[in-house]
Amino acid sequence: MTDKIDCVEAHCIELPYQKQVNFRAVSESTGRYLVLRLRTKDGVQGVAECVARPNQGGEDPSLIAYQIENFFAPILKGRDPLDHNRTLEIGRAHV
């Protein structure tokens, strides 16, 4: 029997940079991130992160977290974490 995804968590964090970072159109003193944690019924965990720059690209970590929790988590829960292709097929069917 294969392990199944049991828990999907999305956490928004803001971390200060050691010094201000300057991009072409924007300067930032903190970074905003989304941390995703998946856990299986057997307790195996996986963690991923992404940076969000609302002032530069419009991404907001809280909106990404909302999408993960409300749209992707129901698709992922109960799935085999190693069956990527089947999970993608199911996700595409929900679009």
PDB file of C-alpha atoms in Angstrom, residues 4-63:
ATOM      1  CA  LYS A   4      -1.052   9.244   0.902  1.00  0.00           C
ATOM      2  CA  ILE A   5      -0.886  13.005   1.410  1.00  0.00           C
ATOM      3  CA  ASP A   6      -2.663  13.786   4.664  1.00  0.00           C
ATOM      4  CA  CYS A   7      -1.888  17.439   5.366  1.00  0.00           C
ATOM      5  CA  VAL A   8      -1.295  20.503   3.179  1.00  0.00           C
ATOM      6  CA  GLU A   9      -0.170  23.682   4.960  1.00  0.00           C
ATOM      7  CA  ALA A  10       0.689  27.082   3.507  1.00  0.00           C
ATOM      8  CA  HIS A  11       2.501  29.617   5.717  1.00  0.00           C
ATOM      9  CA  CYS A  12       3.222  33.249   4.856  1.00  0.00           C
ATOM     10  CA  ILE A  13       6.378  34.729   6.332  1.00  0.00           C
ATOM     11  CA  GLU A  14       8.208  38.022   6.041  1.00  0.00           C
ATOM     12  CA  LEU A  15      11.938  38.116   6.696  1.00  0.00           C
ATOM     13  CA  PRO A  16      14.216  41.168   6.859  1.00  0.00           C
ATOM     14  CA  TYR A  17      17.149  41.391   4.458  1.00  0.00           C
ATOM     15  CA  GLN A  18      20.557  42.192   5.952  1.00  0.00           C
ATOM     16  CA  LYS A  19      20.507  45.323   3.828  1.00  0.00           C
ATOM     17  CA  GLN A  20      18.028  46.858   1.418  1.00  0.00           C
ATOM     18  CA  VAL A  21      17.750  45.146  -1.975  1.00  0.00           C
ATOM     19  CA  ASN A  22      17.317  47.337  -5.029  1.00  0.00           C
ATOM     20  CA  PHE A  23      15.541  46.114  -8.117  1.00  0.00           C
ATOM     21  CA  ARG A  24      14.963  48.106 -11.275  1.00  0.00           C
ATOM     22  CA  ALA A  25      11.751  49.770 -10.130  1.00  0.00           C
ATOM     23  CA  VAL A  26      11.510  48.891  -6.442  1.00  0.00           C
ATOM     24  CA  SER A  27      13.613  48.681  -3.289  1.00  0.00           C
ATOM     25  CA  GLU A  28      12.800  46.233  -0.513  1.00  0.00           C
ATOM     26  CA  SER A  29      14.036  45.792   3.045  1.00  0.00           C
ATOM     27  CA  THR A  30      12.098  42.562   3.679  1.00  0.00           C
ATOM     28  CA  GLY A  31      11.277  39.481   1.664  1.00  0.00           C
ATOM     29  CA  ARG A  32       7.818  37.955   1.601  1.00  0.00           C
ATOM     30  CA  TYR A  33       7.641  34.202   1.200  1.00  0.00           C
ATOM     31  CA  LEU A  34       5.203  31.362   1.128  1.00  0.00           C
ATOM     32  CA  VAL A  35       6.293  28.081   2.709  1.00  0.00           C
ATOM     33  CA  LEU A  36       4.377  24.967   1.677  1.00  0.00           C
ATOM     34  CA  ARG A  37       4.491  21.819   3.782  1.00  0.00           C
ATOM     35  CA  LEU A  38       3.025  18.489   2.722  1.00  0.00           C
ATOM     36  CA  ARG A  39       2.818  15.586   5.154  1.00  0.00           C
ATOM     37  CA  THR A  40       1.811  12.011   4.456  1.00  0.00           C
ATOM     38  CA  LYS A  41      -0.138   9.673   6.713  1.00  0.00           C
ATOM     39  CA  ASP A  42       3.135   7.901   7.533  1.00  0.00           C
ATOM     40  CA  GLY A  43       4.669  11.215   8.711  1.00  0.00           C
ATOM     41  CA  VAL A  44       6.955  11.880   5.743  1.00  0.00           C
ATOM     42  CA  GLN A  45       7.198  15.633   5.101  1.00  0.00           C
ATOM     43  CA  GLY A  46       8.149  17.797   2.173  1.00  0.00           C
ATOM     44  CA  VAL A  47       8.756  21.536   2.242  1.00  0.00           C
ATOM     45  CA  ALA A  48       8.886  24.074  -0.588  1.00  0.00           C
ATOM     46  CA  GLU A  49       9.082  27.845  -0.666  1.00  0.00           C
ATOM     47  CA  CYS A  50       8.497  30.658  -3.089  1.00  0.00           C
ATOM     48  CA  VAL A  51       9.245  34.350  -2.945  1.00  0.00           C
ATOM     49  CA  ALA A  52       6.446  36.820  -3.606  1.00  0.00           C
ATOM     50  CA  ARG A  53       7.101  40.411  -4.584  1.00  0.00           C
ATOM     51  CA  PRO A  54       3.770  42.272  -4.528  1.00  0.00           C
ATOM     52  CA  ASN A  55       5.402  45.616  -5.320  1.00  0.00           C
ATOM     53  CA  GLN A  56       7.214  44.204  -8.320  1.00  0.00           C
ATOM     54  CA  GLY A  57       5.143  41.403  -9.825  1.00  0.00           C
ATOM     55  CA  GLY A  58       1.850  41.591  -7.976  1.00  0.00           C
ATOM     56  CA  GLU A  59       2.162  38.224  -6.219  1.00  0.00           C
ATOM     57  CA  ASP A  60       0.871  38.225  -2.664  1.00  0.00           C
ATOM     58  CA  PRO A  61       1.768  35.318  -0.371  1.00  0.00           C
ATOM     59  CA  SER A  62      -1.613  35.409   1.360  1.00  0.00           C
ATOM     60  CA  LEU A  63      -3.418  35.038  -1.982  1.00  0.00           C
TER      61      LEU A  63
END
